[in-house]
Coordinates of C-alpha atoms and ligand atoms in Angstrom, one line a residue:
X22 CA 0.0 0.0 0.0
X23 CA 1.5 3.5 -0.9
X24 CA 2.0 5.0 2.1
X25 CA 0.3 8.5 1.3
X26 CA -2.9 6.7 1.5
X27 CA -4.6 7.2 4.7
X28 CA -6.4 3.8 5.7
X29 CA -10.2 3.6 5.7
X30 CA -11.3 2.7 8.8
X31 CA -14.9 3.6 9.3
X32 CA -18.0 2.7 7.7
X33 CA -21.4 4.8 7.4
X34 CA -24.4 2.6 7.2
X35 CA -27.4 4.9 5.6
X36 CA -30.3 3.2 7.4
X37 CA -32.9 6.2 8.1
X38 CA -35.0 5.2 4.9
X39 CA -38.8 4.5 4.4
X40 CA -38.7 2.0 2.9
X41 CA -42.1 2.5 1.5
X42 CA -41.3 -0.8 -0.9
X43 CA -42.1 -3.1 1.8
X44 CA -44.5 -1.6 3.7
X45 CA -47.2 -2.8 5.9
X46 CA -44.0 -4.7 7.0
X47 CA -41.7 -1.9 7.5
X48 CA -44.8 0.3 9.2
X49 CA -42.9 -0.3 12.3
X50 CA -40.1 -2.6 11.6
X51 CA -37.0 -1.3 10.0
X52 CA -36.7 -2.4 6.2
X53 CA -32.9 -3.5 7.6
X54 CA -33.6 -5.6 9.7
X55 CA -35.6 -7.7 7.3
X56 CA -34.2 -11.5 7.2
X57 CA -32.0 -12.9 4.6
X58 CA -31.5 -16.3 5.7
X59 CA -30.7 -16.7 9.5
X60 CA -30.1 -12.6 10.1
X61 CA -31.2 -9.5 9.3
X62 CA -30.3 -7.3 6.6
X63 CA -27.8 -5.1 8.6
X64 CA -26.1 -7.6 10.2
X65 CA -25.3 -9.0 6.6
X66 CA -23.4 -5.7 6.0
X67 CA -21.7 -5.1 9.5
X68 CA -20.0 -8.8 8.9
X69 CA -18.7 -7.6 5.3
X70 CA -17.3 -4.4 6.8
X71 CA -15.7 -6.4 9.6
X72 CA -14.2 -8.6 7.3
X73 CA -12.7 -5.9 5.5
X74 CA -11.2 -4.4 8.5
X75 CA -13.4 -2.1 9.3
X76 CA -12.7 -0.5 13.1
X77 CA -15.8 1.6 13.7
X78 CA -19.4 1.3 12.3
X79 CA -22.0 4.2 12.2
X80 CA -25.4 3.9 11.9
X81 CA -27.5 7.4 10.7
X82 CA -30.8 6.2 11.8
X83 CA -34.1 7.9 12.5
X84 CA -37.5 7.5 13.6
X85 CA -38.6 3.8 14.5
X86 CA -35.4 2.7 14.0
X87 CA -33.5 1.8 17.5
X88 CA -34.3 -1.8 16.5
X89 CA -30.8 -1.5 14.6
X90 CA -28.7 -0.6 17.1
X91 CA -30.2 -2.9 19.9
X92 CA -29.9 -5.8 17.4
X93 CA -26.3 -5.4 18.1
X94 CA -26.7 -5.6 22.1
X95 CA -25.2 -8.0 24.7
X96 CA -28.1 -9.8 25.8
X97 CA -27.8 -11.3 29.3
X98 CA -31.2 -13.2 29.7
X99 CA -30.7 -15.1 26.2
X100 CA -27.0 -16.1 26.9
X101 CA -28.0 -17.5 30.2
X102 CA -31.3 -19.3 29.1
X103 CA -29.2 -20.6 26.0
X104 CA -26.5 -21.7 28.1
X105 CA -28.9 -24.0 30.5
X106 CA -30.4 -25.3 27.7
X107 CA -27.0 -26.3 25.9
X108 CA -27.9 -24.2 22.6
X109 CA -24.0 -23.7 21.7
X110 CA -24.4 -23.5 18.2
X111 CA -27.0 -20.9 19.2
X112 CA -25.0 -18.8 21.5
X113 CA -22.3 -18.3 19.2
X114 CA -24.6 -17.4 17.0
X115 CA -26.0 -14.6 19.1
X116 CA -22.4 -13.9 20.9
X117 CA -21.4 -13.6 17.1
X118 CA -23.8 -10.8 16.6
X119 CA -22.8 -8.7 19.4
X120 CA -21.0 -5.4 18.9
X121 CA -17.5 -4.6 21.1
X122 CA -17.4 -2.0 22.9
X123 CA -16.6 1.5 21.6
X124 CA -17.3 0.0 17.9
X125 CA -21.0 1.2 17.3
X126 CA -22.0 4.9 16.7
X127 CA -25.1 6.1 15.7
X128 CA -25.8 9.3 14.5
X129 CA -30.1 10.7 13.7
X130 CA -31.5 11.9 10.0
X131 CA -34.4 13.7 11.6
X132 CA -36.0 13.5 8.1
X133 CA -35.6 11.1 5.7
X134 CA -34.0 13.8 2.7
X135 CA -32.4 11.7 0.5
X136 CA -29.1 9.8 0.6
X137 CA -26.8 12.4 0.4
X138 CA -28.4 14.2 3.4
X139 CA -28.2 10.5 5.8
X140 CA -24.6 10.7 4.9
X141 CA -23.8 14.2 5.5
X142 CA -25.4 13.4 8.9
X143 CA -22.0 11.3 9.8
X144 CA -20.1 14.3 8.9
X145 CA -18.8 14.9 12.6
X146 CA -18.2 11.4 13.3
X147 CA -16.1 10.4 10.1
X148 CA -14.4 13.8 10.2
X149 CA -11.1 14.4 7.7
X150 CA -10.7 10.8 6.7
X151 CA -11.3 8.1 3.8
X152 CA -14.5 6.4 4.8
X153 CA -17.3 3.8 3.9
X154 CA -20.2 3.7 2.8
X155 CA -22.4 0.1 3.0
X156 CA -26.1 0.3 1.7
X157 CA -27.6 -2.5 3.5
X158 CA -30.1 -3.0 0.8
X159 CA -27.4 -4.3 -1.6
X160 CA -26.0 -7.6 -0.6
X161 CA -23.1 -9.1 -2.6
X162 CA -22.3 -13.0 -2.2
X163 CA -18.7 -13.6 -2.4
X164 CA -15.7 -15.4 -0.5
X165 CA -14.0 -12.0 -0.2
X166 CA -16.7 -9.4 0.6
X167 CA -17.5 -6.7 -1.7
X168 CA -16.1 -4.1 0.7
X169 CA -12.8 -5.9 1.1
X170 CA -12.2 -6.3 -2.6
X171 CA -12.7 -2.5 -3.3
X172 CA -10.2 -2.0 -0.3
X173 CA -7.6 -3.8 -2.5
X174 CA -8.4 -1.6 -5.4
X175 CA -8.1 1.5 -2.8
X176 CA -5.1 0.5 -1.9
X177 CA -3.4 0.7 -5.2
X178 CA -5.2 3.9 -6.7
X179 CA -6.3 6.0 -3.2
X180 CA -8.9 8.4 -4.1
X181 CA -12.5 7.3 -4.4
X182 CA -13.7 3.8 -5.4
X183 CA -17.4 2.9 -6.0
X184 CA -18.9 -1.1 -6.7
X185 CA -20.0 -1.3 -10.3
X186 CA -22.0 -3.6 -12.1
X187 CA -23.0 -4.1 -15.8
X188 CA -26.8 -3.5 -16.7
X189 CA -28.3 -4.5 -20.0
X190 CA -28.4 -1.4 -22.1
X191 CA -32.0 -1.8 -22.7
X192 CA -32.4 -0.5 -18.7
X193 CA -30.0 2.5 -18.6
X194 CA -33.0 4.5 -18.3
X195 CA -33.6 3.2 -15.0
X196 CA -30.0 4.0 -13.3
X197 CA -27.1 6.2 -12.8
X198 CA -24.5 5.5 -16.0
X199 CA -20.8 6.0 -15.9
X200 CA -18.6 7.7 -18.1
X201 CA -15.3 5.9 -18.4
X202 CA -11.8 7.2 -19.2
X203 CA -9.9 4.1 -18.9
X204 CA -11.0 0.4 -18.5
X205 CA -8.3 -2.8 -17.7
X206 CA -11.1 -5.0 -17.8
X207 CA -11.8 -5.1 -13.9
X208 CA -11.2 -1.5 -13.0
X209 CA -12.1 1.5 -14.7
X210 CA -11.2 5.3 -14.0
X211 CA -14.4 7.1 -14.3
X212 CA -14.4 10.9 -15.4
X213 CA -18.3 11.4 -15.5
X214 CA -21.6 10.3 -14.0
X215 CA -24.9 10.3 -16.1
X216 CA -28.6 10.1 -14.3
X217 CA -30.8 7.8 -16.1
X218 CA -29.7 8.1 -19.9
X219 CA -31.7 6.8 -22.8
X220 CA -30.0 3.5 -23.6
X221 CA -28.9 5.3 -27.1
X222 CA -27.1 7.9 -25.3
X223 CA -25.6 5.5 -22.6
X224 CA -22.1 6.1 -22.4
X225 CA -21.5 2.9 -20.6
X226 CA -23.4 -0.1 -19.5
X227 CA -21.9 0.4 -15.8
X228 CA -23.9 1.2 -12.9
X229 CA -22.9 1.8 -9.2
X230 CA -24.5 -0.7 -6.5
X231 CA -24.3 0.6 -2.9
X232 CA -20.7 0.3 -1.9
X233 CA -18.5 3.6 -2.1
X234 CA -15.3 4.6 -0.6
X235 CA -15.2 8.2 -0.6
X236 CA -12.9 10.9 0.6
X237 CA -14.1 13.4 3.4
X238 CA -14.1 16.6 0.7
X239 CA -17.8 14.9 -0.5
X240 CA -18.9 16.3 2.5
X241 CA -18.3 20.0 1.7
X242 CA -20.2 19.3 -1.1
X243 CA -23.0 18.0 0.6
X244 CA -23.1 20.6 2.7
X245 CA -25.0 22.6 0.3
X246 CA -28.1 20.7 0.4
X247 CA -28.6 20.6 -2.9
X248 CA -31.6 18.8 -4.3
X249 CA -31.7 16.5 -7.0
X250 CA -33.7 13.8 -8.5
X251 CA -36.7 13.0 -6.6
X252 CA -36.2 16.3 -4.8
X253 CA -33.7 14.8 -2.6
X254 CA -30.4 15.3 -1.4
X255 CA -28.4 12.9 -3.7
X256 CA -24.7 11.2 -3.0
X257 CA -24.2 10.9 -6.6
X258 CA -24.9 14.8 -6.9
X259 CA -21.8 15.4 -4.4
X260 CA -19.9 12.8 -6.1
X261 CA -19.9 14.1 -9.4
X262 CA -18.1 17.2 -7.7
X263 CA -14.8 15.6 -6.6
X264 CA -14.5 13.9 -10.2
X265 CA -11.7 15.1 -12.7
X266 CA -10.5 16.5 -9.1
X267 CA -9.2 13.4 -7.3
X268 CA -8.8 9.9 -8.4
X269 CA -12.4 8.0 -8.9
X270 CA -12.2 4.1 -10.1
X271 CA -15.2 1.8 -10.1
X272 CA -14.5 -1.9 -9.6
X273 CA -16.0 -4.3 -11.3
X274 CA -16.9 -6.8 -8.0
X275 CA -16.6 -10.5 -7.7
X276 CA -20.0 -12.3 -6.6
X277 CA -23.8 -12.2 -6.7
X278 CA -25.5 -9.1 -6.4
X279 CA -29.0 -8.7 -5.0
X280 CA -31.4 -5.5 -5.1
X281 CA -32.8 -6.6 -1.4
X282 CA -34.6 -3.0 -1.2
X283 CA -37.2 -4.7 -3.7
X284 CA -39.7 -7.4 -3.1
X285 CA -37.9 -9.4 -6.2
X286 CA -34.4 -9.1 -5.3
X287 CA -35.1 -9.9 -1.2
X288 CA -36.6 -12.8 -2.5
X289 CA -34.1 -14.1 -4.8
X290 CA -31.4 -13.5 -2.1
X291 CA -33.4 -15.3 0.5
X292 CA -33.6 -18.2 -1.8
X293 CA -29.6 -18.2 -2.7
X294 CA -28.6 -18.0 1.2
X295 CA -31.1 -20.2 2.3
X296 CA -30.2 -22.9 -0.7
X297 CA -26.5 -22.5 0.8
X298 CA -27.3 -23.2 4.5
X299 CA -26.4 -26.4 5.6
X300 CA -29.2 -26.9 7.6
X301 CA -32.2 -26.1 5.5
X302 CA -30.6 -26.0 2.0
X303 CA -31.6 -29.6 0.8
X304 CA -35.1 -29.0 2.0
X305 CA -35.6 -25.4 0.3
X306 CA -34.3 -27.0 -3.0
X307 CA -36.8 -29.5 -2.8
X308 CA -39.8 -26.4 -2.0
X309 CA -38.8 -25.1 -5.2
X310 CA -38.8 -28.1 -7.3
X311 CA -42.6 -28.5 -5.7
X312 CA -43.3 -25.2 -7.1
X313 CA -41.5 -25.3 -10.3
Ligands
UTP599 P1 -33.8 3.7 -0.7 O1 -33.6 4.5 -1.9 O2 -33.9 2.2 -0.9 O3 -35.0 4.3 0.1 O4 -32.5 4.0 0.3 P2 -35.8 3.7 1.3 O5 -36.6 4.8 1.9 O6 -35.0 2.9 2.2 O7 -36.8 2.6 0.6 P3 -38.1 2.8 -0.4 O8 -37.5 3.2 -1.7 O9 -39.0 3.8 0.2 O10 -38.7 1.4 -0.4 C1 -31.3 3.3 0.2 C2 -30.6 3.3 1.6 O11 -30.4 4.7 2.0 C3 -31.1 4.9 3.3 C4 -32.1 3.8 3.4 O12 -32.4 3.5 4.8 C5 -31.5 2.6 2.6 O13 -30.6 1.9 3.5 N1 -31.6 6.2 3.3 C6 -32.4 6.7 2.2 C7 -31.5 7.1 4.4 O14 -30.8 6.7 5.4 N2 -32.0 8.3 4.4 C8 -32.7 8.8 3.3 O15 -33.2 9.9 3.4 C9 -32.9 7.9 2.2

């Protein structure tokens, strides 16, 4: 690793959403800590960040949403009534899920105003350094986590690195675009961001999934509180700022991507984790030959 590049050592988790996709479940319940598999949505995330070294994990939450944070808790009644039962494999399971000490930070969106805004919210806590930033409605399935593979690519370029993922061209219409300068097949070195272009006028087929390493000048851009599409305050809006004026790849990750903010995609991922869990993954794969 060059050593002019300062580590990245803390991770923002946006989590003060609606998530009006899912609702009447999420009238009340957190869209994060929906289930994929055996644990919830955020949880999925906080074990990739680990994994890629991550030292301190910030939550911007808001209204109905202390669920998060408590799903992280050291919880003394259900150790002790797992350990007189002899649930081991249980108790890890739960002791896995727990949260060390001086590790968790949470910071409030008192309104839900867009992305960019929930980020800016973490402004004081990340303060002048590289940081994270983990959507937990985008799950990748990997041996190496998403986050830990865009470390490696940090490593070598600094800057600011974002996941990207090819879309057919026929849907460019429905995300942000890049612009490329340079491509090596795996990495590219992006000079320009376009909202929703008409597959025609596409420069690219690449689109960025909710994994970004960004340097702390975004937030002096978010500090405006600009609006944008959807009249909210967008990341990509602040983004587009620090290109042409500090390095900005996109990596091309390794593994399964899954939408898990829409019905379709939390399904599909629940089917893929669940089919891989050694427990109940012969018996879901016979559920979906029944149904085929
Ligand atoms: P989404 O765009 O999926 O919005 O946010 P949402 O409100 O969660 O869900 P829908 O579209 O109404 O179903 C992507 C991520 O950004 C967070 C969300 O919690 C989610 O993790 N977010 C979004 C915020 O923290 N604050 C916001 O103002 C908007």
């Amino acid at each position: 690793m060059n050593k002019n590049i300062k580590p990245v050592r803390k991770a923002v988790f946006p989590v003060a959403g609606l998530g009006t996709r899912f609702l009447p479940a999420t009238k009340e319940m957190p869209k994060e800590m929906l289930p994929i598999n055996d644990r919830p949505l955020i949880q999925h995330v906080v074990e990739e960040a680990r994994a890629a070294g991550i030292e301190e994990f910030i939550f911007v939450t808001g209204r109905h949403k202390n669920m998060l944070e408590e799903h992280f808790d050291f919880q003394p009644e259900l150790e002790s009534t797992l350990i007189s039962r002899n649930k081991d494999a249980m108790l890890k399971k739960v002791r896995d899920s727990e949260m060390p000490a001086g590790k968790l930070f949470t910071t409030r969106q008192p309104k839900p105003l867009g992305l960019g805004h929930a980020v800016w919210c973490a402004h004081k806590l990340v303060g002048n350094e590289p940081f994270a930033i983990i959507l937990p409605d985008d799950l990748v399935d990997y041996k190496e986590g998403c986050l830990a593979q865009m470390i490696n690519t940090y490593n070598e370029y600094g800057g600011n690195v974002v996941a990207v993922k090819d879309v057919p061209r026929a849907e460019t219409s429905k995300y942000g675009i890049l612009d490329i300068e340079s491509d090596n097949g795996t990495e590219v070195s992006i000079r320009g961001l376009v909202e929703k272009p008409d597959p025609a006028d596409a420069p690219s087929t690449l689109s960025i999934i909710g994994r970004y390493i960004l340097q702390p000048e975004v937030f002096e851009h978010l500090s405006a509180f600009e609006t944008g599409a959807g009249d909210e305050i967008q990341l990509t809006d602040a983004m587009a700022k620090l290109l042409g004026r500090q390095a900005f790849h996109g990596l091309r990750f390794k593994g399964n991507h899954f939408d898990c903010g829409s019905r379709l995609g939390f399904i599909a991922a629940n089917i893929a984790y669940s089919l891989k869990d050694p427990e109940i993954g012969d018996g879901v794969g016979k559920i979906l030959k029944d149904y085929s």
